Amino acid sequence: MRILHTSDWHLGRAFHRVNMLDAQEAFIGHLVATVREHAVDVVVVSGDVYDRAVPPLAAVELFDDALHRLAGLGVPTVMISGNHDSARRLGVGAGLIDRAGIHLRTDPAGCGTPVVLPDTHGDVAFYGLPYLEPALVKAEFGVEKAGHEAVLAAAMDRVRADLATRATGTRSVVLAHAFVTGGEQSDSERDITVGGVAAVPSGVFDGVDYVALGHLHGCQTIGERVRYSGSPLPYSFSEHRHRKSVWLVDLDAAGTVTAERVDCPVPRALARLRGTLDDLLADPGLTPHEEAWVEATLTDPVRPDDPMARLTERFPHTLSLVFDPERAPGEPGVSYARRLADRSDQQIAEDFVAHVRGAGPDDHEQAVLRDAFDAVRADETVREVAR
């Protein structure tokens, strides 16, 4: 069986205020063409179809168009909700859409109920594990502690229990939306840390033939049977080295996996440039980046006049301007933003306690802070979905 694995479409999302709808529409066209050209048997979409719980109308219309085009090919599609989606909204009409070969799996209670699709070698069971927000699903899975590993392990127990009841030789594919240990993050993914932990070990998924992951935006291989497709388009400058693609996965009669990447259309290259303004404007080596979307970090010791206007004369698609003046060791003036860079909310709160009190929080206080941040994030998720 040939599977096309994709995820993280984020329909409706912009890139630094640039409307990406045309690029997203081009990707959908590319997806349909790839299905036809490579004789794909089933498409899997591992979450974050939309960028937010209540997407704009244009994004909904594009999603509707994608479903119609995939259904028109007669190729089944299995799709789960991600942490950006509203599972309930995405799942509306799932029973009816199912008849057209579009299988939406957004209800955590259905983790152990697969979509079973046959090929010439027998059945392949596709299990959809939508994004499992620990605080919201721990009761469903009967786990005491709300953590990503606990709820995913419980969901996978249901998968393995169902698989054990099926005919010998039944192959299995799991769709999941999670941060798996060993994956490389980028700036455009929403933080899903719970209890100070965001990642789960890949061993959670043992016992199935292929795991089609979503959430991380870089295409990557965690293990031969565990892969991220990544987002088909860039959504932050941290992705400037990404090769955007989808996976074509062949599952043979024994469940052995072979996979190859198919590149996605690139609307415009990304470039991260660093240096003084005069150097960026004069350096001939930067000529290849003149038509790219540019993030420029200026290292001038004093902020120059009209930097954006001057930059866009050479790099008309400059979207982000960062100031990081080069200073001598020990020289004061490090910005507040730089001091907070790459620090989590938990770490910032702990730093604040240490600054005010003269000593950082103890283990109990750290746990209180973690619980507070987890409770706020879970409450925000509930409010967003309920809008």
mmCIF file of C-alpha atoms in Angstrom:
data_model
loop_
_atom_site.group_PDB
_atom_site.id
_atom_site.type_symbol
_atom_site.label_atom_id
_atom_site.label_comp_id
_atom_site.label_asym_id
_atom_site.label_seq_id
_atom_site.Cartn_x
_atom_site.Cartn_y
_atom_site.Cartn_z
ATOM 1 C CA MET A 1 0.000 0.000 0.000
ATOM 2 C CA ARG A 2 1.332 3.407 -0.957
ATOM 3 C CA ILE A 3 0.659 6.125 1.612
ATOM 4 C CA LEU A 4 1.138 9.854 1.214
ATOM 5 C CA HIS A 5 1.972 11.305 4.637
ATOM 6 C CA THR A 6 1.479 15.026 5.207
ATOM 7 C CA SER A 7 0.567 17.284 8.135
ATOM 8 C CA ASP A 8 0.534 20.820 9.528
ATOM 9 C CA TRP A 9 -1.163 22.619 6.660
ATOM 10 C CA HIS A 10 -2.105 25.508 8.988
ATOM 11 C CA LEU A 11 -4.679 26.805 6.541
ATOM 12 C CA GLY A 12 -5.362 30.464 7.232
ATOM 13 C CA ARG A 13 -1.928 31.248 8.639
ATOM 14 C CA ALA A 14 0.160 34.184 7.440
ATOM 15 C CA PHE A 15 3.942 34.458 7.264
ATOM 16 C CA HIS A 16 5.021 37.712 8.925
ATOM 17 C CA ARG A 17 1.823 39.398 7.702
ATOM 18 C CA VAL A 18 2.170 37.906 4.199
ATOM 19 C CA ASN A 19 -1.061 36.180 3.199
ATOM 20 C CA MET A 20 -0.200 32.546 2.449
ATOM 21 C CA LEU A 21 -3.552 31.491 1.025
ATOM 22 C CA ASP A 22 -2.295 31.399 -2.584
ATOM 23 C CA ALA A 23 0.711 29.304 -1.517
ATOM 24 C CA GLN A 24 -1.565 26.980 0.465
ATOM 25 C CA GLU A 25 -3.838 26.629 -2.552
ATOM 26 C CA ALA A 26 -0.795 25.784 -4.700
ATOM 27 C CA PHE A 27 0.188 23.105 -2.181
ATOM 28 C CA ILE A 28 -3.267 21.524 -2.332
ATOM 29 C CA GLY A 29 -2.969 21.406 -6.117
ATOM 30 C CA HIS A 30 0.483 19.825 -5.753
ATOM 31 C CA LEU A 31 -0.907 17.298 -3.265
ATOM 32 C CA VAL A 32 -3.659 16.211 -5.638
ATOM 33 C CA ALA A 33 -1.198 15.987 -8.539
ATOM 34 C CA THR A 34 1.188 13.882 -6.427
ATOM 35 C CA VAL A 35 -1.603 11.482 -5.494
ATOM 36 C CA ARG A 36 -2.454 11.038 -9.145
ATOM 37 C CA GLU A 37 1.107 10.896 -10.492
ATOM 38 C CA HIS A 38 2.465 8.437 -7.906
ATOM 39 C CA ALA A 39 -0.604 6.171 -7.743
ATOM 40 C CA VAL A 40 -1.140 6.844 -4.042
ATOM 41 C CA ASP A 41 -3.548 4.469 -2.295
ATOM 42 C CA VAL A 42 -4.318 6.557 0.796
ATOM 43 C CA VAL A 43 -3.545 10.065 2.071
ATOM 44 C CA VAL A 44 -2.907 10.689 5.765
ATOM 45 C CA VAL A 45 -2.970 14.169 7.331
ATOM 46 C CA SER A 46 -1.543 14.192 10.856
ATOM 47 C CA GLY A 47 -3.184 17.255 12.344
ATOM 48 C CA ASP A 48 -3.121 21.061 12.333
ATOM 49 C CA VAL A 49 -5.265 21.287 9.245
ATOM 50 C CA TYR A 50 -6.154 24.829 10.320
ATOM 51 C CA ASP A 51 -4.027 27.372 12.135
ATOM 52 C CA ARG A 52 -6.604 28.222 14.762
ATOM 53 C CA ALA A 53 -9.788 26.890 16.281
ATOM 54 C CA VAL A 54 -12.002 29.349 14.399
ATOM 55 C CA PRO A 55 -10.378 29.650 10.946
ATOM 56 C CA PRO A 56 -11.210 32.383 8.432
ATOM 57 C CA LEU A 57 -13.806 31.600 5.797
ATOM 58 C CA ALA A 58 -11.225 31.495 2.981
ATOM 59 C CA ALA A 59 -9.331 28.748 4.831
ATOM 60 C CA VAL A 60 -12.522 26.729 5.323
ATOM 61 C CA GLU A 61 -13.332 27.060 1.634
ATOM 62 C CA LEU A 62 -9.847 25.844 0.697
ATOM 63 C CA PHE A 63 -10.207 22.865 3.018
ATOM 64 C CA ASP A 64 -13.582 22.069 1.455
ATOM 65 C CA ASP A 65 -12.017 22.250 -2.002
ATOM 66 C CA ALA A 66 -9.216 19.902 -0.912
ATOM 67 C CA LEU A 67 -11.703 17.338 0.383
ATOM 68 C CA HIS A 68 -13.734 17.464 -2.819
ATOM 69 C CA ARG A 69 -10.645 17.012 -4.985
ATOM 70 C CA LEU A 70 -9.302 14.114 -2.935
ATOM 71 C CA ALA A 71 -12.708 12.425 -2.862
ATOM 72 C CA GLY A 72 -12.981 12.953 -6.610
ATOM 73 C CA LEU A 73 -9.822 10.888 -7.099
ATOM 74 C CA GLY A 74 -11.406 8.005 -5.230
ATOM 75 C CA VAL A 75 -8.400 7.860 -2.896
ATOM 76 C CA PRO A 76 -9.259 7.475 0.811
ATOM 77 C CA THR A 77 -7.990 10.157 3.186
ATOM 78 C CA VAL A 78 -7.465 9.707 6.929
ATOM 79 C CA MET A 79 -7.127 12.907 8.911
ATOM 80 C CA ILE A 80 -6.754 13.837 12.587
ATOM 81 C CA SER A 81 -7.055 17.110 14.484
ATOM 82 C CA GLY A 82 -3.958 18.827 15.885
ATOM 83 C CA ASN A 83 -3.352 21.213 18.758
ATOM 84 C CA HIS A 84 -4.221 24.223 16.558
ATOM 85 C CA ASP A 85 -7.504 22.743 15.356
ATOM 86 C CA SER A 86 -10.836 22.713 17.122
ATOM 87 C CA ALA A 87 -11.410 18.961 17.222
ATOM 88 C CA ARG A 88 -15.167 19.399 17.561
ATOM 89 C CA ARG A 89 -15.443 21.833 14.658
ATOM 90 C CA LEU A 90 -13.175 19.804 12.384
ATOM 91 C CA GLY A 91 -15.157 16.678 13.230
ATOM 92 C CA VAL A 92 -18.571 18.113 12.340
ATOM 93 C CA GLY A 93 -20.152 15.917 9.685
ATOM 94 C CA ALA A 94 -17.464 13.244 10.027
ATOM 95 C CA GLY A 95 -19.992 10.417 9.785
ATOM 96 C CA LEU A 96 -21.428 11.736 6.534
ATOM 97 C CA ILE A 97 -18.031 12.664 5.043
ATOM 98 C CA ASP A 98 -16.835 9.171 5.898
ATOM 99 C CA ARG A 99 -19.054 7.818 3.128
ATOM 100 C CA ALA A 100 -17.026 9.806 0.586
ATOM 101 C CA GLY A 101 -13.799 8.169 1.738
ATOM 102 C CA ILE A 102 -12.674 11.107 3.910
ATOM 103 C CA HIS A 103 -12.148 9.733 7.402
ATOM 104 C CA LEU A 104 -11.915 12.450 10.086
ATOM 105 C CA ARG A 105 -10.687 11.226 13.453
ATOM 106 C CA THR A 106 -11.060 13.965 16.057
ATOM 107 C CA ASP A 107 -12.596 12.175 19.069
ATOM 108 C CA PRO A 108 -10.072 10.763 21.586
ATOM 109 C CA ALA A 109 -12.560 8.033 22.497
ATOM 110 C CA GLY A 110 -12.150 6.565 19.000
ATOM 111 C CA CYS A 111 -8.379 5.983 19.202
ATOM 112 C CA GLY A 112 -8.818 2.225 19.221
ATOM 113 C CA THR A 113 -11.261 2.112 16.305
ATOM 114 C CA PRO A 114 -9.361 2.062 13.011
ATOM 115 C CA VAL A 115 -10.188 2.862 9.429
ATOM 116 C CA VAL A 116 -9.546 -0.488 7.733
ATOM 117 C CA LEU A 117 -8.461 -0.310 4.107
ATOM 118 C CA PRO A 118 -7.598 -3.381 2.005
ATOM 119 C CA ASP A 119 -4.956 -3.947 -0.629
ATOM 120 C CA THR A 120 -3.884 -7.079 -2.524
ATOM 121 C CA HIS A 121 -2.034 -8.381 0.559
ATOM 122 C CA GLY A 122 -4.846 -7.942 3.093
ATOM 123 C CA ASP A 123 -5.993 -5.223 5.481
ATOM 124 C CA VAL A 124 -4.191 -2.144 6.769
ATOM 125 C CA ALA A 125 -5.661 -0.629 9.948
ATOM 126 C CA PHE A 126 -5.252 3.156 10.263
ATOM 127 C CA TYR A 127 -5.589 4.424 13.846
ATOM 128 C CA GLY A 128 -6.147 8.155 14.281
ATOM 129 C CA LEU A 129 -4.866 9.649 17.539
ATOM 130 C CA PRO A 130 -5.911 13.309 17.485
ATOM 131 C CA TYR A 131 -3.921 15.750 19.592
ATOM 132 C CA LEU A 132 -4.499 14.639 23.181
ATOM 133 C CA GLU A 133 -4.461 17.611 25.570
ATOM 134 C CA PRO A 134 -3.571 15.778 28.803
ATOM 135 C CA ALA A 135 -5.698 17.856 31.178
ATOM 136 C CA LEU A 136 -8.765 17.380 28.984
ATOM 137 C CA VAL A 137 -8.475 13.652 28.192
ATOM 138 C CA LYS A 138 -6.962 12.091 31.317
ATOM 139 C CA ALA A 139 -10.410 10.982 32.525
ATOM 140 C CA GLU A 140 -11.173 9.356 29.153
ATOM 141 C CA PHE A 141 -7.984 7.282 29.381
ATOM 142 C CA GLY A 142 -8.105 6.690 33.132
ATOM 143 C CA VAL A 143 -4.676 8.133 33.905
ATOM 144 C CA GLU A 144 -3.983 9.770 37.250
ATOM 145 C CA LYS A 145 -1.307 12.229 36.144
ATOM 146 C CA ALA A 146 -2.019 14.534 33.225
ATOM 147 C CA GLY A 147 1.053 14.194 31.021
ATOM 148 C CA HIS A 148 1.684 13.615 27.314
ATOM 149 C CA GLU A 149 3.405 10.281 27.769
ATOM 150 C CA ALA A 150 0.680 8.907 30.042
ATOM 151 C CA VAL A 151 -2.242 9.736 27.735
ATOM 152 C CA LEU A 152 -0.438 8.664 24.562
ATOM 153 C CA ALA A 153 0.603 5.393 26.191
ATOM 154 C CA ALA A 154 -3.007 4.757 27.212
ATOM 155 C CA ALA A 155 -4.218 5.545 23.698
ATOM 156 C CA MET A 156 -1.627 3.202 22.210
ATOM 157 C CA ASP A 157 -2.728 0.463 24.618
ATOM 158 C CA ARG A 158 -6.150 0.698 22.977
ATOM 159 C CA VAL A 159 -4.543 0.531 19.533
ATOM 160 C CA ARG A 160 -2.546 -2.590 20.395
ATOM 161 C CA ALA A 161 -5.563 -4.216 22.063
ATOM 162 C CA ASP A 162 -7.677 -3.716 18.941
ATOM 163 C CA LEU A 163 -4.872 -4.842 16.645
ATOM 164 C CA ALA A 164 -4.555 -8.081 18.646
ATOM 165 C CA THR A 165 -8.150 -8.986 17.737
ATOM 166 C CA ARG A 166 -7.580 -8.657 13.998
ATOM 167 C CA ALA A 167 -6.535 -11.275 11.499
ATOM 168 C CA THR A 168 -2.909 -12.347 11.458
ATOM 169 C CA GLY A 169 -0.975 -10.258 8.968
ATOM 170 C CA THR A 170 -3.051 -7.126 9.438
ATOM 171 C CA ARG A 171 -0.681 -4.207 9.036
ATOM 172 C CA SER A 172 -1.049 -1.015 11.058
ATOM 173 C CA VAL A 173 -0.509 2.724 10.700
ATOM 174 C CA VAL A 174 -0.908 5.265 13.515
ATOM 175 C CA LEU A 175 -1.497 8.968 12.936
ATOM 176 C CA ALA A 176 -0.481 11.088 15.930
ATOM 177 C CA HIS A 177 0.086 14.752 16.704
ATOM 178 C CA ALA A 178 2.810 15.021 19.322
ATOM 179 C CA PHE A 179 6.377 16.076 20.099
ATOM 180 C CA VAL A 180 8.450 12.882 20.048
ATOM 181 C CA THR A 181 11.895 12.782 21.645
ATOM 182 C CA GLY A 182 14.608 13.312 19.064
ATOM 183 C CA GLY A 183 12.545 15.671 16.924
ATOM 184 C CA GLU A 184 13.920 19.084 15.987
ATOM 185 C CA GLN A 185 11.709 22.039 16.843
ATOM 186 C CA SER A 186 11.245 25.368 15.078
ATOM 187 C CA ASP A 187 9.854 28.713 16.254
ATOM 188 C CA SER A 188 6.484 28.304 14.549
ATOM 189 C CA GLU A 189 5.155 25.443 16.685
ATOM 190 C CA ARG A 190 2.940 26.204 19.635
ATOM 191 C CA ASP A 191 4.390 25.094 22.971
ATOM 192 C CA ILE A 192 2.589 22.003 24.337
ATOM 193 C CA THR A 193 4.654 21.577 27.503
ATOM 194 C CA VAL A 194 2.745 19.955 30.368
ATOM 195 C CA GLY A 195 4.301 19.436 33.773
ATOM 196 C CA GLY A 196 7.587 20.741 32.440
ATOM 197 C CA VAL A 197 7.679 18.055 29.726
ATOM 198 C CA ALA A 198 6.676 18.395 26.068
ATOM 199 C CA ALA A 199 8.265 15.329 24.446
ATOM 200 C CA VAL A 200 7.329 11.662 24.606
ATOM 201 C CA PRO A 201 9.645 8.725 23.805
ATOM 202 C CA SER A 202 9.215 7.054 20.444
ATOM 203 C CA GLY A 203 8.879 3.717 22.239
ATOM 204 C CA VAL A 204 5.321 4.719 23.122
ATOM 205 C CA PHE A 205 4.419 3.725 19.552
ATOM 206 C CA ASP A 206 5.967 0.248 19.602
ATOM 207 C CA GLY A 207 3.946 -2.513 17.994
ATOM 208 C CA VAL A 208 2.749 -0.830 14.786
ATOM 209 C CA ASP A 209 4.218 -0.771 11.292
ATOM 210 C CA TYR A 210 4.286 2.964 10.628
ATOM 211 C CA VAL A 211 3.731 6.125 12.701
ATOM 212 C CA ALA A 212 2.768 9.234 10.706
ATOM 213 C CA LEU A 213 3.538 12.163 12.977
ATOM 214 C CA GLY A 214 2.467 15.771 12.911
ATOM 215 C CA HIS A 215 3.285 18.862 15.029
ATOM 216 C CA LEU A 216 6.961 19.553 14.281
ATOM 217 C CA HIS A 217 7.412 21.582 11.113
ATOM 218 C CA GLY A 218 10.621 20.008 9.835
ATOM 219 C CA CYS A 219 10.465 16.805 7.777
ATOM 220 C CA GLN A 220 12.475 14.274 9.792
ATOM 221 C CA THR A 221 12.968 10.619 10.572
ATOM 222 C CA ILE A 222 12.810 9.625 14.221
ATOM 223 C CA GLY A 223 13.141 5.943 13.338
ATOM 224 C CA GLU A 224 12.598 3.879 10.216
ATOM 225 C CA ARG A 225 8.944 3.461 11.176
ATOM 226 C CA VAL A 226 8.417 6.831 12.899
ATOM 227 C CA ARG A 227 8.518 10.007 10.796
ATOM 228 C CA TYR A 228 7.393 13.635 10.673
ATOM 229 C CA SER A 229 6.312 14.987 7.317
ATOM 230 C CA GLY A 230 6.689 18.566 8.538
ATOM 231 C CA SER A 231 4.664 21.524 7.303
ATOM 232 C CA PRO A 232 4.428 21.911 3.532
ATOM 233 C CA LEU A 233 5.168 25.644 3.811
ATOM 234 C CA PRO A 234 7.448 27.700 6.061
ATOM 235 C CA TYR A 235 5.814 29.583 8.934
ATOM 236 C CA SER A 236 8.890 31.073 10.645
ATOM 237 C CA PHE A 237 12.402 32.107 9.670
ATOM 238 C CA SER A 238 13.729 29.296 11.876
ATOM 239 C CA GLU A 239 12.659 27.027 8.994
ATOM 240 C CA HIS A 240 14.990 28.672 6.467
ATOM 241 C CA ARG A 241 17.036 25.471 6.106
ATOM 242 C CA HIS A 242 14.021 23.166 5.841
ATOM 243 C CA ARG A 243 13.369 21.214 2.693
ATOM 244 C CA LYS A 244 9.576 21.223 2.579
ATOM 245 C CA SER A 245 8.173 17.902 1.390
ATOM 246 C CA VAL A 246 5.740 15.049 1.949
ATOM 247 C CA TRP A 247 6.547 11.377 2.495
ATOM 248 C CA LEU A 248 5.621 8.662 0.028
ATOM 249 C CA VAL A 249 5.562 5.533 2.166
ATOM 250 C CA ASP A 250 5.289 2.025 0.734
ATOM 251 C CA LEU A 251 4.077 -0.669 3.117
ATOM 252 C CA ASP A 252 4.718 -4.149 1.753
ATOM 253 C CA ALA A 253 2.958 -7.426 2.558
ATOM 254 C CA ALA A 254 5.130 -7.973 5.647
ATOM 255 C CA GLY A 255 4.725 -4.400 6.935
ATOM 256 C CA THR A 256 8.221 -3.351 5.875
ATOM 257 C CA VAL A 257 8.481 0.395 5.264
ATOM 258 C CA THR A 258 10.276 2.184 2.447
ATOM 259 C CA ALA A 259 9.908 5.949 2.131
ATOM 260 C CA GLU A 260 10.911 8.747 -0.203
ATOM 261 C CA ARG A 261 10.393 12.497 -0.083
ATOM 262 C CA VAL A 262 8.478 14.519 -2.656
ATOM 263 C CA ASP A 263 9.309 18.230 -2.561
ATOM 264 C CA CYS A 264 6.560 20.800 -2.131
ATOM 265 C CA PRO A 265 6.344 24.001 -4.209
ATOM 266 C CA VAL A 266 8.248 26.879 -2.582
ATOM 267 C CA PRO A 267 6.504 30.278 -2.824
ATOM 268 C CA ARG A 268 9.722 32.162 -2.047
ATOM 269 C CA ALA A 269 13.094 31.278 -0.507
ATOM 270 C CA LEU A 270 13.892 32.334 3.063
ATOM 271 C CA ALA A 271 17.104 34.072 4.104
ATOM 272 C CA ARG A 272 18.486 35.038 7.501
ATOM 273 C CA LEU A 273 21.084 37.788 7.099
ATOM 274 C CA ARG A 274 23.310 39.224 9.805
ATOM 275 C CA GLY A 275 25.753 42.128 9.822
ATOM 276 C CA THR A 276 25.953 45.900 9.868
ATOM 277 C CA LEU A 277 23.519 47.706 7.614
ATOM 278 C CA ASP A 278 26.314 48.968 5.328
ATOM 279 C CA ASP A 279 27.740 45.452 4.988
ATOM 280 C CA LEU A 280 24.347 43.960 4.098
ATOM 281 C CA LEU A 281 23.766 46.631 1.475
ATOM 282 C CA ALA A 282 27.206 46.246 -0.101
ATOM 283 C CA ASP A 283 28.065 42.546 0.136
ATOM 284 C CA PRO A 284 27.946 41.017 -3.392
ATOM 285 C CA GLY A 285 27.705 37.554 -1.869
ATOM 286 C CA LEU A 286 24.146 38.349 -0.785
ATOM 287 C CA THR A 287 22.877 38.857 -4.325
ATOM 288 C CA PRO A 288 21.131 35.420 -4.413
ATOM 289 C CA HIS A 289 18.933 36.565 -1.495
ATOM 290 C CA GLU A 290 17.605 39.720 -3.115
ATOM 291 C CA GLU A 291 14.310 38.048 -4.069
ATOM 292 C CA ALA A 292 13.968 36.032 -0.850
ATOM 293 C CA TRP A 293 11.852 36.729 2.187
ATOM 294 C CA VAL A 294 14.492 38.202 4.481
ATOM 295 C CA GLU A 295 15.016 38.412 8.211
ATOM 296 C CA ALA A 296 17.852 40.891 8.789
ATOM 297 C CA THR A 297 19.727 41.113 12.090
ATOM 298 C CA LEU A 298 21.648 44.379 12.311
ATOM 299 C CA THR A 299 24.787 44.384 14.438
ATOM 300 C CA ASP A 300 25.516 48.122 14.223
ATOM 301 C CA PRO A 301 26.568 49.433 17.670
ATOM 302 C CA VAL A 302 24.182 52.374 17.140
ATOM 303 C CA ARG A 303 20.821 51.912 15.449
ATOM 304 C CA PRO A 304 21.114 53.372 11.925
ATOM 305 C CA ASP A 305 18.610 55.776 10.395
ATOM 306 C CA ASP A 306 15.711 54.341 8.348
ATOM 307 C CA PRO A 307 17.080 50.780 8.326
ATOM 308 C CA MET A 308 13.983 49.113 6.899
ATOM 309 C CA ALA A 309 13.600 51.593 4.062
ATOM 310 C CA ARG A 310 17.256 51.235 3.143
ATOM 311 C CA LEU A 311 17.178 47.440 3.355
ATOM 312 C CA THR A 312 14.103 47.109 1.149
ATOM 313 C CA GLU A 313 15.848 49.038 -1.608
ATOM 314 C CA ARG A 314 18.083 45.993 -2.059
ATOM 315 C CA PHE A 315 15.942 43.287 -0.429
ATOM 316 C CA PRO A 316 12.361 44.303 -1.275
ATOM 317 C CA HIS A 317 10.870 41.323 0.553
ATOM 318 C CA THR A 318 12.426 42.050 3.952
ATOM 319 C CA LEU A 319 9.821 41.024 6.529
ATOM 320 C CA SER A 320 11.656 41.027 9.833
ATOM 321 C CA LEU A 321 14.225 43.414 11.296
ATOM 322 C CA VAL A 322 16.154 42.513 14.449
ATOM 323 C CA PHE A 323 18.703 44.649 16.296
ATOM 324 C CA ASP A 324 21.564 42.828 18.001
ATOM 325 C CA PRO A 325 24.385 45.334 18.431
ATOM 326 C CA GLU A 326 27.838 43.860 18.845
ATOM 327 C CA ARG A 327 29.289 44.949 22.171
ATOM 328 C CA ALA A 328 32.563 44.423 23.942
ATOM 329 C CA PRO A 329 32.604 41.693 26.643
ATOM 330 C CA GLY A 330 31.071 42.998 29.837
ATOM 331 C CA GLU A 331 29.597 46.067 28.169
ATOM 332 C CA PRO A 332 26.075 46.791 29.462
ATOM 333 C CA GLY A 333 23.103 47.154 27.194
ATOM 334 C CA VAL A 334 21.827 43.640 26.533
ATOM 335 C CA SER A 335 18.160 44.050 25.684
ATOM 336 C CA TYR A 336 15.318 42.594 27.701
ATOM 337 C CA ALA A 337 14.208 40.589 24.660
ATOM 338 C CA ARG A 338 17.652 39.029 24.304
ATOM 339 C CA ARG A 339 17.723 38.075 27.985
ATOM 340 C CA LEU A 340 14.396 36.265 27.553
ATOM 341 C CA ALA A 341 15.251 34.574 24.263
ATOM 342 C CA ASP A 342 14.791 30.785 24.279
ATOM 343 C CA ARG A 343 13.500 30.775 27.856
ATOM 344 C CA SER A 344 10.179 29.150 28.707
ATOM 345 C CA ASP A 345 7.428 30.791 30.764
ATOM 346 C CA GLN A 346 8.398 28.492 33.623
ATOM 347 C CA GLN A 347 12.037 29.571 33.478
ATOM 348 C CA ILE A 348 11.103 33.254 33.311
ATOM 349 C CA ALA A 349 8.862 32.872 36.355
ATOM 350 C CA GLU A 350 11.616 31.062 38.263
ATOM 351 C CA ASP A 351 14.080 33.817 37.321
ATOM 352 C CA PHE A 352 11.632 36.396 38.660
ATOM 353 C CA VAL A 353 11.336 34.571 41.989
ATOM 354 C CA ALA A 354 15.133 34.410 42.247
ATOM 355 C CA HIS A 355 15.456 38.124 41.418
ATOM 356 C CA VAL A 356 12.878 39.223 43.978
ATOM 357 C CA ARG A 357 13.756 36.837 46.782
ATOM 358 C CA GLY A 358 17.440 36.259 46.217
ATOM 359 C CA ALA A 359 16.983 32.496 45.807
ATOM 360 C CA GLY A 360 15.149 30.435 43.218
ATOM 361 C CA PRO A 361 12.043 28.355 43.946
ATOM 362 C CA ASP A 362 12.405 24.990 45.646
ATOM 363 C CA ASP A 363 11.021 21.741 44.192
ATOM 364 C CA HIS A 364 7.567 22.286 45.697
ATOM 365 C CA GLU A 365 7.362 25.848 44.398
ATOM 366 C CA GLN A 366 8.523 24.747 40.953
ATOM 367 C CA ALA A 367 5.709 22.191 40.925
ATOM 368 C CA VAL A 368 3.189 24.881 41.922
ATOM 369 C CA LEU A 369 4.373 27.082 39.049
ATOM 370 C CA ARG A 370 4.171 24.178 36.566
ATOM 371 C CA ASP A 371 0.635 23.338 37.693
ATOM 372 C CA ALA A 372 -0.393 26.979 37.341
ATOM 373 C CA PHE A 373 0.987 27.284 33.810
ATOM 374 C CA ASP A 374 -0.588 23.942 32.823
ATOM 375 C CA ALA A 375 -3.966 25.035 34.222
ATOM 376 C CA VAL A 376 -3.863 28.352 32.352
ATOM 377 C CA ARG A 377 -2.885 26.671 29.071
ATOM 378 C CA ALA A 378 -5.615 24.044 29.420
ATOM 379 C CA ASP A 379 -8.162 26.771 30.214
ATOM 380 C CA GLU A 380 -7.066 28.753 27.143
ATOM 381 C CA THR A 381 -7.504 25.633 25.017
ATOM 382 C CA VAL A 382 -11.044 25.103 26.329
ATOM 383 C CA ARG A 383 -11.931 28.766 25.765
ATOM 384 C CA GLU A 384 -10.534 28.764 22.229
ATOM 385 C CA VAL A 385 -12.448 25.630 21.255
ATOM 386 C CA ALA A 386 -15.655 26.955 22.829
ATOM 387 C CA ARG A 387 -15.581 30.246 20.880
#
